[in-house]
C-alpha cells in the first residue's frame, strides 16, 4: 500500500501509557512520530528500540490544595486607589485581555477552532478548576514533545474558555488560583526576557479580573508565596498601567 496512509499502517505498533492508572494505548508509530521531531526521535531512537516499544507519558505535577475560606476584609488604613479610578483601571485591564491574544493565521481557519464552544460556569456551586487543569495538561504534553499545532490550538481554546468564565464567589475565585499554581508548576521559566505563552495568558487573565479578585484572601496568599508569578504579574500590570489611556 503506497502513500502516507499506507506507510502509517505498515509502521510498527507503539504502545504508550497515560494517566495514574497507566492505561495503555496502542497506535501505529508513524502516526505519532510524524507529529514532531521530538516524538520521532523518541519513538524511532536507538535507545528506545533496544527496549520494549512502550512509553510511559509522565503526569504533570498535581495542583496544590486551595483554601476555599471566606474572603477577608481589607485592613483599615490600607492604601488604595479611589473607587472610580480603580474601576476604570481594572476595566481597562479586562479589555486588554479580551483583545490581547492573537490566534495564528493557520489556526483561525481551523474548523475545530471555529466550532469550539467553550464550557461555561453556571453558578457559584460549580468548581471549574478541573476544566482549566485538563486543558493545561494537554498544553504541557504538546509543549514537552514539540507538537506546535496542538500547543497553539490548546492555547487559543483556553483563551476562549477564560473569556467566557465568570468567577463566582469563593469557589470560582479559588479555582483561578489553583489554576495559576498548576500552570506555574508545569511550565518552563522565562528564557531571557521571553515568558512562556501559557504563563503570559494566565497572568493577563488574572490582571483582567483584578477588580473581582483583588481583595480576596486567597489572592493575597498567592502573592505572599512570591516566585515567578508575582514577578510576571507585576511586569504585566506595570506595563499596562504605563500605557496611555
JSON list of C-alpha atoms in Angstrom, two decimals:
[
{"chain": "A", "resi": 1, "resn": "UNK", "atom": "CA", "xyz": [0.00, 0.00, 0.00]},
{"chain": "A", "resi": 2, "resn": "UNK", "atom": "CA", "xyz": [1.53, 3.33, -1.07]},
{"chain": "A", "resi": 3, "resn": "UNK", "atom": "CA", "xyz": [1.14, 6.90, 0.15]},
{"chain": "A", "resi": 4, "resn": "UNK", "atom": "CA", "xyz": [1.34, 8.44, 3.64]},
{"chain": "A", "resi": 5, "resn": "UNK", "atom": "CA", "xyz": [-1.68, 6.49, 4.89]},
{"chain": "A", "resi": 6, "resn": "UNK", "atom": "CA", "xyz": [-0.24, 3.21, 3.67]},
{"chain": "A", "resi": 7, "resn": "UNK", "atom": "CA", "xyz": [3.14, 3.94, 5.26]},
{"chain": "A", "resi": 8, "resn": "UNK", "atom": "CA", "xyz": [1.37, 4.72, 8.51]},
{"chain": "A", "resi": 9, "resn": "UNK", "atom": "CA", "xyz": [-0.49, 1.39, 8.50]},
{"chain": "A", "resi": 10, "resn": "UNK", "atom": "CA", "xyz": [2.68, -0.53, 7.73]},
{"chain": "A", "resi": 11, "resn": "UNK", "atom": "CA", "xyz": [4.69, 1.13, 10.52]},
{"chain": "A", "resi": 12, "resn": "UNK", "atom": "CA", "xyz": [5.34, -0.84, 13.74]},
{"chain": "A", "resi": 13, "resn": "UNK", "atom": "CA", "xyz": [2.85, -0.68, 16.57]},
{"chain": "A", "resi": 14, "resn": "UNK", "atom": "CA", "xyz": [3.74, 1.54, 19.51]},
{"chain": "A", "resi": 15, "resn": "UNK", "atom": "CA", "xyz": [2.17, 1.47, 22.98]},
{"chain": "A", "resi": 16, "resn": "UNK", "atom": "CA", "xyz": [2.19, 4.37, 25.41]},
{"chain": "A", "resi": 17, "resn": "UNK", "atom": "CA", "xyz": [0.82, 4.57, 28.93]},
{"chain": "A", "resi": 18, "resn": "UNK", "atom": "CA", "xyz": [-1.08, 7.58, 30.23]},
{"chain": "A", "resi": 19, "resn": "UNK", "atom": "CA", "xyz": [-2.71, 8.63, 33.47]},
{"chain": "A", "resi": 20, "resn": "UNK", "atom": "CA", "xyz": [-2.21, 7.49, 37.06]},
{"chain": "A", "resi": 21, "resn": "UNK", "atom": "CA", "xyz": [-3.58, 4.05, 36.14]},
{"chain": "A", "resi": 22, "resn": "UNK", "atom": "CA", "xyz": [-1.09, 3.75, 33.24]},
{"chain": "A", "resi": 23, "resn": "UNK", "atom": "CA", "xyz": [-3.77, 2.98, 30.69]},
{"chain": "A", "resi": 24, "resn": "UNK", "atom": "CA", "xyz": [-2.17, 1.51, 27.56]},
{"chain": "A", "resi": 25, "resn": "UNK", "atom": "CA", "xyz": [-2.99, 2.91, 24.12]},
{"chain": "A", "resi": 26, "resn": "UNK", "atom": "CA", "xyz": [-1.54, 1.28, 21.01]},
{"chain": "A", "resi": 27, "resn": "UNK", "atom": "CA", "xyz": [-1.15, 3.10, 17.70]},
{"chain": "A", "resi": 28, "resn": "UNK", "atom": "CA", "xyz": [0.97, 2.83, 14.57]},
{"chain": "A", "resi": 29, "resn": "UNK", "atom": "CA", "xyz": [4.26, 4.52, 15.43]},
{"chain": "A", "resi": 30, "resn": "UNK", "atom": "CA", "xyz": [4.26, 6.69, 12.29]},
{"chain": "A", "resi": 31, "resn": "UNK", "atom": "CA", "xyz": [1.07, 8.45, 13.44]},
{"chain": "A", "resi": 32, "resn": "UNK", "atom": "CA", "xyz": [2.93, 9.80, 16.47]},
{"chain": "A", "resi": 33, "resn": "UNK", "atom": "CA", "xyz": [6.40, 10.17, 15.00]},
{"chain": "A", "resi": 34, "resn": "UNK", "atom": "CA", "xyz": [5.14, 12.48, 12.25]},
{"chain": "A", "resi": 35, "resn": "UNK", "atom": "CA", "xyz": [3.72, 14.97, 14.76]},
{"chain": "A", "resi": 36, "resn": "UNK", "atom": "CA", "xyz": [7.08, 16.42, 15.80]},
{"chain": "A", "resi": 37, "resn": "UNK", "atom": "CA", "xyz": [10.83, 15.89, 15.64]},
{"chain": "A", "resi": 38, "resn": "UNK", "atom": "CA", "xyz": [10.90, 15.21, 19.38]},
{"chain": "A", "resi": 39, "resn": "UNK", "atom": "CA", "xyz": [8.40, 12.37, 19.08]},
{"chain": "A", "resi": 40, "resn": "UNK", "atom": "CA", "xyz": [10.18, 10.99, 16.02]},
{"chain": "A", "resi": 41, "resn": "UNK", "atom": "CA", "xyz": [13.45, 10.84, 17.95]},
{"chain": "A", "resi": 42, "resn": "UNK", "atom": "CA", "xyz": [11.73, 9.38, 20.99]},
{"chain": "A", "resi": 43, "resn": "UNK", "atom": "CA", "xyz": [9.90, 6.66, 19.07]},
{"chain": "A", "resi": 44, "resn": "UNK", "atom": "CA", "xyz": [12.50, 5.78, 16.45]},
{"chain": "A", "resi": 45, "resn": "UNK", "atom": "CA", "xyz": [15.64, 6.40, 18.50]},
{"chain": "A", "resi": 46, "resn": "UNK", "atom": "CA", "xyz": [18.04, 3.54, 19.08]},
{"chain": "A", "resi": 47, "resn": "UNK", "atom": "CA", "xyz": [17.78, 3.78, 22.87]},
{"chain": "A", "resi": 48, "resn": "UNK", "atom": "CA", "xyz": [14.06, 3.01, 22.77]},
{"chain": "A", "resi": 49, "resn": "UNK", "atom": "CA", "xyz": [14.26, 0.36, 20.08]},
{"chain": "A", "resi": 50, "resn": "UNK", "atom": "CA", "xyz": [16.59, -1.65, 22.30]},
{"chain": "A", "resi": 51, "resn": "UNK", "atom": "CA", "xyz": [13.72, -1.82, 24.81]},
{"chain": "A", "resi": 52, "resn": "UNK", "atom": "CA", "xyz": [10.06, -2.77, 24.52]},
{"chain": "A", "resi": 53, "resn": "UNK", "atom": "CA", "xyz": [8.07, -0.28, 22.43]},
{"chain": "A", "resi": 54, "resn": "UNK", "atom": "CA", "xyz": [6.19, 1.05, 25.43]},
{"chain": "A", "resi": 55, "resn": "UNK", "atom": "CA", "xyz": [6.40, 4.65, 26.58]},
{"chain": "A", "resi": 56, "resn": "UNK", "atom": "CA", "xyz": [5.02, 6.00, 29.84]},
{"chain": "A", "resi": 57, "resn": "UNK", "atom": "CA", "xyz": [3.82, 9.58, 29.48]},
{"chain": "A", "resi": 58, "resn": "UNK", "atom": "CA", "xyz": [4.57, 11.39, 32.77]},
{"chain": "A", "resi": 59, "resn": "UNK", "atom": "CA", "xyz": [1.73, 13.17, 34.50]},
{"chain": "A", "resi": 60, "resn": "UNK", "atom": "CA", "xyz": [2.09, 16.89, 35.23]},
{"chain": "A", "resi": 61, "resn": "UNK", "atom": "CA", "xyz": [2.58, 17.82, 38.88]},
{"chain": "A", "resi": 62, "resn": "UNK", "atom": "CA", "xyz": [-0.74, 17.79, 40.75]},
{"chain": "A", "resi": 63, "resn": "UNK", "atom": "CA", "xyz": [-2.25, 21.13, 41.60]},
{"chain": "A", "resi": 64, "resn": "UNK", "atom": "CA", "xyz": [-1.84, 22.12, 45.26]},
{"chain": "A", "resi": 65, "resn": "UNK", "atom": "CA", "xyz": [-4.80, 22.18, 47.59]},
{"chain": "A", "resi": 66, "resn": "UNK", "atom": "CA", "xyz": [-6.50, 25.56, 47.76]},
{"chain": "A", "resi": 67, "resn": "UNK", "atom": "CA", "xyz": [-8.17, 27.01, 50.83]},
{"chain": "A", "resi": 68, "resn": "UNK", "atom": "CA", "xyz": [-11.76, 27.96, 49.99]},
{"chain": "A", "resi": 69, "resn": "UNK", "atom": "CA", "xyz": [-12.08, 30.16, 53.05]},
{"chain": "A", "resi": 70, "resn": "UNK", "atom": "CA", "xyz": [-14.28, 33.21, 53.23]},
{"chain": "A", "resi": 71, "resn": "UNK", "atom": "CA", "xyz": [-12.95, 36.42, 51.75]},
{"chain": "A", "resi": 72, "resn": "UNK", "atom": "CA", "xyz": [-11.03, 38.59, 54.20]},
{"chain": "A", "resi": 73, "resn": "UNK", "atom": "CA", "xyz": [-11.99, 42.23, 54.61]},
{"chain": "A", "resi": 74, "resn": "UNK", "atom": "CA", "xyz": [-9.34, 44.82, 53.72]},
{"chain": "A", "resi": 75, "resn": "UNK", "atom": "CA", "xyz": [-7.29, 46.08, 56.65]},
{"chain": "A", "resi": 76, "resn": "UNK", "atom": "CA", "xyz": [-8.13, 49.58, 57.92]},
{"chain": "A", "resi": 77, "resn": "UNK", "atom": "CA", "xyz": [-5.77, 52.26, 56.67]},
{"chain": "A", "resi": 78, "resn": "UNK", "atom": "CA", "xyz": [-4.65, 50.28, 53.63]},
{"chain": "A", "resi": 79, "resn": "UNK", "atom": "CA", "xyz": [-3.60, 52.39, 50.67]},
{"chain": "A", "resi": 80, "resn": "UNK", "atom": "CA", "xyz": [-5.79, 52.00, 47.61]},
{"chain": "A", "resi": 81, "resn": "UNK", "atom": "CA", "xyz": [-6.93, 53.88, 44.52]},
{"chain": "A", "resi": 82, "resn": "UNK", "atom": "CA", "xyz": [-10.13, 55.91, 44.74]},
{"chain": "A", "resi": 83, "resn": "UNK", "atom": "CA", "xyz": [-13.07, 53.67, 43.81]},
{"chain": "A", "resi": 84, "resn": "UNK", "atom": "CA", "xyz": [-13.86, 55.36, 40.49]},
{"chain": "A", "resi": 85, "resn": "UNK", "atom": "CA", "xyz": [-10.26, 55.32, 39.29]},
{"chain": "A", "resi": 86, "resn": "UNK", "atom": "CA", "xyz": [-9.85, 51.71, 40.37]},
{"chain": "A", "resi": 87, "resn": "UNK", "atom": "CA", "xyz": [-12.95, 50.66, 38.41]},
{"chain": "A", "resi": 88, "resn": "UNK", "atom": "CA", "xyz": [-11.70, 52.41, 35.26]},
{"chain": "A", "resi": 89, "resn": "UNK", "atom": "CA", "xyz": [-8.26, 50.83, 35.58]},
{"chain": "A", "resi": 90, "resn": "UNK", "atom": "CA", "xyz": [-9.49, 47.26, 36.18]},
{"chain": "A", "resi": 91, "resn": "UNK", "atom": "CA", "xyz": [-11.98, 47.59, 33.33]},
{"chain": "A", "resi": 92, "resn": "UNK", "atom": "CA", "xyz": [-9.11, 48.68, 31.08]},
{"chain": "A", "resi": 93, "resn": "UNK", "atom": "CA", "xyz": [-7.06, 45.60, 32.08]},
{"chain": "A", "resi": 94, "resn": "UNK", "atom": "CA", "xyz": [-10.08, 43.42, 31.32]},
{"chain": "A", "resi": 95, "resn": "UNK", "atom": "CA", "xyz": [-10.46, 44.92, 27.85]},
{"chain": "A", "resi": 96, "resn": "UNK", "atom": "CA", "xyz": [-6.74, 44.46, 27.16]},
{"chain": "A", "resi": 97, "resn": "UNK", "atom": "CA", "xyz": [-7.02, 40.74, 27.90]},
{"chain": "A", "resi": 98, "resn": "UNK", "atom": "CA", "xyz": [-10.08, 40.32, 25.70]},
{"chain": "A", "resi": 99, "resn": "UNK", "atom": "CA", "xyz": [-8.15, 41.70, 22.73]},
{"chain": "A", "resi": 100, "resn": "UNK", "atom": "CA", "xyz": [-4.65, 40.53, 23.61]},
{"chain": "A", "resi": 101, "resn": "UNK", "atom": "CA", "xyz": [-4.21, 37.00, 22.31]},
{"chain": "A", "resi": 102, "resn": "UNK", "atom": "CA", "xyz": [-3.70, 36.83, 18.57]},
{"chain": "A", "resi": 103, "resn": "UNK", "atom": "CA", "xyz": [-4.52, 33.37, 17.24]},
{"chain": "A", "resi": 104, "resn": "UNK", "atom": "CA", "xyz": [-2.04, 32.41, 14.49]},
{"chain": "A", "resi": 105, "resn": "UNK", "atom": "CA", "xyz": [-3.47, 32.62, 10.97]},
{"chain": "A", "resi": 106, "resn": "UNK", "atom": "CA", "xyz": [-3.06, 28.88, 10.44]},
{"chain": "A", "resi": 107, "resn": "UNK", "atom": "CA", "xyz": [-5.50, 28.28, 13.31]},
{"chain": "A", "resi": 108, "resn": "UNK", "atom": "CA", "xyz": [-8.03, 30.98, 12.52]},
{"chain": "A", "resi": 109, "resn": "UNK", "atom": "CA", "xyz": [-9.25, 28.96, 9.57]},
{"chain": "A", "resi": 110, "resn": "UNK", "atom": "CA", "xyz": [-9.31, 25.69, 11.51]},
{"chain": "A", "resi": 111, "resn": "UNK", "atom": "CA", "xyz": [-12.76, 24.15, 11.63]},
{"chain": "A", "resi": 112, "resn": "UNK", "atom": "CA", "xyz": [-12.08, 22.75, 15.10]},
{"chain": "A", "resi": 113, "resn": "UNK", "atom": "CA", "xyz": [-11.30, 26.24, 16.39]},
{"chain": "A", "resi": 114, "resn": "UNK", "atom": "CA", "xyz": [-14.32, 27.86, 14.77]},
{"chain": "A", "resi": 115, "resn": "UNK", "atom": "CA", "xyz": [-16.71, 25.19, 16.08]},
{"chain": "A", "resi": 116, "resn": "UNK", "atom": "CA", "xyz": [-15.25, 25.15, 19.58]},
{"chain": "A", "resi": 117, "resn": "UNK", "atom": "CA", "xyz": [-17.87, 26.15, 22.15]},
{"chain": "A", "resi": 118, "resn": "UNK", "atom": "CA", "xyz": [-16.12, 26.89, 25.46]},
{"chain": "A", "resi": 119, "resn": "UNK", "atom": "CA", "xyz": [-17.78, 25.43, 28.56]},
{"chain": "A", "resi": 120, "resn": "UNK", "atom": "CA", "xyz": [-19.48, 28.00, 30.78]},
{"chain": "A", "resi": 121, "resn": "UNK", "atom": "CA", "xyz": [-19.85, 28.12, 34.52]},
{"chain": "A", "resi": 122, "resn": "UNK", "atom": "CA", "xyz": [-23.47, 28.00, 35.58]},
{"chain": "A", "resi": 123, "resn": "UNK", "atom": "CA", "xyz": [-23.30, 29.18, 39.17]},
{"chain": "A", "resi": 124, "resn": "UNK", "atom": "CA", "xyz": [-21.27, 29.65, 42.36]},
{"chain": "A", "resi": 125, "resn": "UNK", "atom": "CA", "xyz": [-21.63, 25.96, 43.26]},
{"chain": "A", "resi": 126, "resn": "UNK", "atom": "CA", "xyz": [-19.59, 24.79, 40.26]},
{"chain": "A", "resi": 127, "resn": "UNK", "atom": "CA", "xyz": [-15.86, 24.05, 40.56]},
{"chain": "A", "resi": 128, "resn": "UNK", "atom": "CA", "xyz": [-14.39, 25.00, 37.20]},
{"chain": "A", "resi": 129, "resn": "UNK", "atom": "CA", "xyz": [-10.73, 24.26, 38.01]},
{"chain": "A", "resi": 130, "resn": "UNK", "atom": "CA", "xyz": [-10.81, 20.71, 36.52]},
{"chain": "A", "resi": 131, "resn": "UNK", "atom": "CA", "xyz": [-11.74, 22.23, 33.14]},
{"chain": "A", "resi": 132, "resn": "UNK", "atom": "CA", "xyz": [-8.73, 24.54, 33.26]},
{"chain": "A", "resi": 133, "resn": "UNK", "atom": "CA", "xyz": [-6.38, 21.83, 34.51]},
{"chain": "A", "resi": 134, "resn": "UNK", "atom": "CA", "xyz": [-7.34, 19.36, 31.77]},
{"chain": "A", "resi": 135, "resn": "UNK", "atom": "CA", "xyz": [-6.60, 21.94, 29.08]},
{"chain": "A", "resi": 136, "resn": "UNK", "atom": "CA", "xyz": [-3.29, 22.84, 30.72]},
{"chain": "A", "resi": 137, "resn": "UNK", "atom": "CA", "xyz": [-2.29, 19.16, 30.86]},
{"chain": "A", "resi": 138, "resn": "UNK", "atom": "CA", "xyz": [-2.81, 18.90, 27.12]},
{"chain": "A", "resi": 139, "resn": "UNK", "atom": "CA", "xyz": [-0.77, 22.07, 26.56]},
{"chain": "A", "resi": 140, "resn": "UNK", "atom": "CA", "xyz": [2.06, 20.73, 28.74]},
{"chain": "A", "resi": 141, "resn": "UNK", "atom": "CA", "xyz": [2.08, 17.46, 26.78]},
{"chain": "A", "resi": 142, "resn": "UNK", "atom": "CA", "xyz": [2.19, 19.31, 23.44]},
{"chain": "A", "resi": 143, "resn": "UNK", "atom": "CA", "xyz": [4.95, 21.61, 24.66]},
{"chain": "A", "resi": 144, "resn": "UNK", "atom": "CA", "xyz": [7.02, 18.75, 26.07]},
{"chain": "A", "resi": 145, "resn": "UNK", "atom": "CA", "xyz": [7.04, 16.87, 22.78]},
{"chain": "A", "resi": 146, "resn": "UNK", "atom": "CA", "xyz": [7.19, 19.87, 20.45]},
{"chain": "A", "resi": 147, "resn": "UNK", "atom": "CA", "xyz": [3.73, 19.44, 18.87]},
{"chain": "A", "resi": 148, "resn": "UNK", "atom": "CA", "xyz": [3.33, 23.09, 17.87]},
{"chain": "A", "resi": 149, "resn": "UNK", "atom": "CA", "xyz": [-0.05, 22.84, 16.13]},
{"chain": "A", "resi": 150, "resn": "UNK", "atom": "CA", "xyz": [-1.60, 21.23, 19.20]},
{"chain": "A", "resi": 151, "resn": "UNK", "atom": "CA", "xyz": [0.09, 23.70, 21.55]},
{"chain": "A", "resi": 152, "resn": "UNK", "atom": "CA", "xyz": [-1.28, 26.72, 19.68]},
{"chain": "A", "resi": 153, "resn": "UNK", "atom": "CA", "xyz": [-4.72, 25.13, 19.37]},
{"chain": "A", "resi": 154, "resn": "UNK", "atom": "CA", "xyz": [-4.99, 24.42, 23.10]},
{"chain": "A", "resi": 155, "resn": "UNK", "atom": "CA", "xyz": [-3.75, 27.94, 23.89]},
{"chain": "A", "resi": 156, "resn": "UNK", "atom": "CA", "xyz": [-6.43, 29.54, 21.73]},
{"chain": "A", "resi": 157, "resn": "UNK", "atom": "CA", "xyz": [-9.19, 27.32, 23.16]},
{"chain": "A", "resi": 158, "resn": "UNK", "atom": "CA", "xyz": [-8.08, 28.02, 26.71]},
{"chain": "A", "resi": 159, "resn": "UNK", "atom": "CA", "xyz": [-8.22, 31.73, 25.92]},
{"chain": "A", "resi": 160, "resn": "UNK", "atom": "CA", "xyz": [-11.82, 31.31, 24.75]},
{"chain": "A", "resi": 161, "resn": "UNK", "atom": "CA", "xyz": [-12.67, 29.34, 27.89]},
{"chain": "A", "resi": 162, "resn": "UNK", "atom": "CA", "xyz": [-11.22, 32.03, 30.15]},
{"chain": "A", "resi": 163, "resn": "UNK", "atom": "CA", "xyz": [-13.06, 34.77, 28.28]},
{"chain": "A", "resi": 164, "resn": "UNK", "atom": "CA", "xyz": [-16.39, 33.07, 28.96]},
{"chain": "A", "resi": 165, "resn": "UNK", "atom": "CA", "xyz": [-15.61, 32.13, 32.57]},
{"chain": "A", "resi": 166, "resn": "UNK", "atom": "CA", "xyz": [-17.33, 34.14, 35.31]},
{"chain": "A", "resi": 167, "resn": "UNK", "atom": "CA", "xyz": [-15.70, 33.78, 38.73]},
{"chain": "A", "resi": 168, "resn": "UNK", "atom": "CA", "xyz": [-18.45, 33.15, 41.29]},
{"chain": "A", "resi": 169, "resn": "UNK", "atom": "CA", "xyz": [-17.69, 33.88, 44.92]},
{"chain": "A", "resi": 170, "resn": "UNK", "atom": "CA", "xyz": [-15.18, 31.71, 46.80]},
{"chain": "A", "resi": 171, "resn": "UNK", "atom": "CA", "xyz": [-15.28, 28.51, 44.72]},
{"chain": "A", "resi": 172, "resn": "UNK", "atom": "CA", "xyz": [-14.75, 30.21, 41.39]},
{"chain": "A", "resi": 173, "resn": "UNK", "atom": "CA", "xyz": [-12.11, 32.63, 42.66]},
{"chain": "A", "resi": 174, "resn": "UNK", "atom": "CA", "xyz": [-10.15, 29.94, 44.50]},
{"chain": "A", "resi": 175, "resn": "UNK", "atom": "CA", "xyz": [-10.31, 27.80, 41.35]},
{"chain": "A", "resi": 176, "resn": "UNK", "atom": "CA", "xyz": [-8.49, 30.57, 39.48]},
{"chain": "A", "resi": 177, "resn": "UNK", "atom": "CA", "xyz": [-5.61, 30.49, 41.96]},
{"chain": "A", "resi": 178, "resn": "UNK", "atom": "CA", "xyz": [-5.42, 26.70, 41.83]},
{"chain": "A", "resi": 179, "resn": "UNK", "atom": "CA", "xyz": [-5.22, 27.06, 38.05]},
{"chain": "A", "resi": 180, "resn": "UNK", "atom": "CA", "xyz": [-2.40, 29.64, 38.35]},
{"chain": "A", "resi": 181, "resn": "UNK", "atom": "CA", "xyz": [-0.37, 27.40, 40.66]},
{"chain": "A", "resi": 182, "resn": "UNK", "atom": "CA", "xyz": [-0.83, 24.42, 38.37]},
{"chain": "A", "resi": 183, "resn": "UNK", "atom": "CA", "xyz": [0.34, 26.38, 35.32]},
{"chain": "A", "resi": 184, "resn": "UNK", "atom": "CA", "xyz": [3.44, 27.73, 37.06]},
{"chain": "A", "resi": 185, "resn": "UNK", "atom": "CA", "xyz": [4.31, 24.28, 38.43]},
{"chain": "A", "resi": 186, "resn": "UNK", "atom": "CA", "xyz": [4.23, 22.67, 34.98]},
{"chain": "A", "resi": 187, "resn": "UNK", "atom": "CA", "xyz": [5.60, 25.25, 32.53]},
{"chain": "A", "resi": 188, "resn": "UNK", "atom": "CA", "xyz": [9.21, 26.32, 31.93]},
{"chain": "A", "resi": 189, "resn": "UNK", "atom": "CA", "xyz": [10.62, 29.50, 33.49]},
{"chain": "A", "resi": 190, "resn": "UNK", "atom": "CA", "xyz": [11.35, 32.60, 31.44]},
{"chain": "A", "resi": 191, "resn": "UNK", "atom": "CA", "xyz": [14.13, 32.15, 28.90]},
{"chain": "A", "resi": 192, "resn": "UNK", "atom": "CA", "xyz": [15.89, 35.51, 28.78]},
{"chain": "A", "resi": 193, "resn": "UNK", "atom": "CA", "xyz": [13.05, 38.01, 28.64]},
{"chain": "A", "resi": 194, "resn": "UNK", "atom": "CA", "xyz": [10.63, 35.63, 26.91]},
{"chain": "A", "resi": 195, "resn": "UNK", "atom": "CA", "xyz": [7.72, 34.40, 29.02]},
{"chain": "A", "resi": 196, "resn": "UNK", "atom": "CA", "xyz": [6.07, 31.06, 28.26]},
{"chain": "A", "resi": 197, "resn": "UNK", "atom": "CA", "xyz": [2.89, 31.76, 26.23]},
{"chain": "A", "resi": 198, "resn": "UNK", "atom": "CA", "xyz": [0.65, 29.95, 28.70]},
{"chain": "A", "resi": 199, "resn": "UNK", "atom": "CA", "xyz": [2.13, 31.82, 31.67]},
{"chain": "A", "resi": 200, "resn": "UNK", "atom": "CA", "xyz": [1.63, 35.10, 29.82]},
{"chain": "A", "resi": 201, "resn": "UNK", "atom": "CA", "xyz": [-2.00, 34.20, 29.09]},
{"chain": "A", "resi": 202, "resn": "UNK", "atom": "CA", "xyz": [-2.69, 33.29, 32.71]},
{"chain": "A", "resi": 203, "resn": "UNK", "atom": "CA", "xyz": [-1.09, 36.44, 34.11]},
{"chain": "A", "resi": 204, "resn": "UNK", "atom": "CA", "xyz": [-3.03, 38.67, 31.73]},
{"chain": "A", "resi": 205, "resn": "UNK", "atom": "CA", "xyz": [-6.24, 36.89, 32.67]},
{"chain": "A", "resi": 206, "resn": "UNK", "atom": "CA", "xyz": [-5.61, 37.43, 36.40]},
{"chain": "A", "resi": 207, "resn": "UNK", "atom": "CA", "xyz": [-4.94, 41.11, 35.70]},
{"chain": "A", "resi": 208, "resn": "UNK", "atom": "CA", "xyz": [-8.18, 41.33, 33.71]},
{"chain": "A", "resi": 209, "resn": "UNK", "atom": "CA", "xyz": [-10.31, 40.11, 36.66]},
{"chain": "A", "resi": 210, "resn": "UNK", "atom": "CA", "xyz": [-8.38, 42.04, 39.30]},
{"chain": "A", "resi": 211, "resn": "UNK", "atom": "CA", "xyz": [-11.48, 44.05, 40.14]},
{"chain": "A", "resi": 212, "resn": "UNK", "atom": "CA", "xyz": [-13.25, 40.82, 41.16]},
{"chain": "A", "resi": 213, "resn": "UNK", "atom": "CA", "xyz": [-10.41, 39.02, 42.95]},
{"chain": "A", "resi": 214, "resn": "UNK", "atom": "CA", "xyz": [-8.09, 41.78, 44.16]},
{"chain": "A", "resi": 215, "resn": "UNK", "atom": "CA", "xyz": [-9.42, 41.87, 47.73]},
{"chain": "A", "resi": 216, "resn": "UNK", "atom": "CA", "xyz": [-9.85, 38.12, 48.11]},
{"chain": "A", "resi": 217, "resn": "UNK", "atom": "CA", "xyz": [-7.86, 36.42, 50.86]},
{"chain": "A", "resi": 218, "resn": "UNK", "atom": "CA", "xyz": [-6.68, 33.66, 48.51]},
{"chain": "A", "resi": 219, "resn": "UNK", "atom": "CA", "xyz": [-5.21, 36.25, 46.13]},
{"chain": "A", "resi": 220, "resn": "UNK", "atom": "CA", "xyz": [-3.24, 37.81, 48.97]},
{"chain": "A", "resi": 221, "resn": "UNK", "atom": "CA", "xyz": [-1.92, 34.35, 49.89]},
{"chain": "A", "resi": 222, "resn": "UNK", "atom": "CA", "xyz": [-0.89, 33.74, 46.29]},
{"chain": "A", "resi": 223, "resn": "UNK", "atom": "CA", "xyz": [1.08, 36.99, 46.23]},
{"chain": "A", "resi": 224, "resn": "UNK", "atom": "CA", "xyz": [2.72, 36.19, 49.56]},
{"chain": "A", "resi": 225, "resn": "UNK", "atom": "CA", "xyz": [4.10, 32.97, 48.06]},
{"chain": "A", "resi": 226, "resn": "UNK", "atom": "CA", "xyz": [6.27, 35.09, 45.77]},
{"chain": "A", "resi": 227, "resn": "UNK", "atom": "CA", "xyz": [8.02, 33.40, 42.88]},
{"chain": "A", "resi": 228, "resn": "UNK", "atom": "CA", "xyz": [7.76, 33.78, 39.12]},
{"chain": "A", "resi": 229, "resn": "UNK", "atom": "CA", "xyz": [4.03, 34.52, 39.06]},
{"chain": "A", "resi": 230, "resn": "UNK", "atom": "CA", "xyz": [4.39, 37.63, 41.21]},
{"chain": "A", "resi": 231, "resn": "UNK", "atom": "CA", "xyz": [7.23, 38.93, 39.03]},
{"chain": "A", "resi": 232, "resn": "UNK", "atom": "CA", "xyz": [5.27, 38.26, 35.82]},
{"chain": "A", "resi": 233, "resn": "UNK", "atom": "CA", "xyz": [2.10, 39.76, 37.27]},
{"chain": "A", "resi": 234, "resn": "UNK", "atom": "CA", "xyz": [3.82, 42.96, 38.33]},
{"chain": "A", "resi": 235, "resn": "UNK", "atom": "CA", "xyz": [5.53, 43.29, 34.94]},
{"chain": "A", "resi": 236, "resn": "UNK", "atom": "CA", "xyz": [2.20, 42.98, 33.12]},
{"chain": "A", "resi": 237, "resn": "UNK", "atom": "CA", "xyz": [0.33, 45.36, 35.43]},
{"chain": "A", "resi": 238, "resn": "UNK", "atom": "CA", "xyz": [3.12, 47.92, 35.41]},
{"chain": "A", "resi": 239, "resn": "UNK", "atom": "CA", "xyz": [3.47, 47.89, 31.61]},
{"chain": "A", "resi": 240, "resn": "UNK", "atom": "CA", "xyz": [-0.28, 48.24, 31.09]},
{"chain": "A", "resi": 241, "resn": "UNK", "atom": "CA", "xyz": [-0.52, 50.94, 33.75]},
{"chain": "A", "resi": 242, "resn": "UNK", "atom": "CA", "xyz": [2.21, 52.84, 31.89]},
{"chain": "A", "resi": 243, "resn": "UNK", "atom": "CA", "xyz": [0.26, 52.71, 28.61]},
{"chain": "A", "resi": 244, "resn": "UNK", "atom": "CA", "xyz": [-1.57, 55.95, 27.71]},
{"chain": "A", "resi": 245, "resn": "UNK", "atom": "CA", "xyz": [-5.35, 55.63, 28.02]}
]
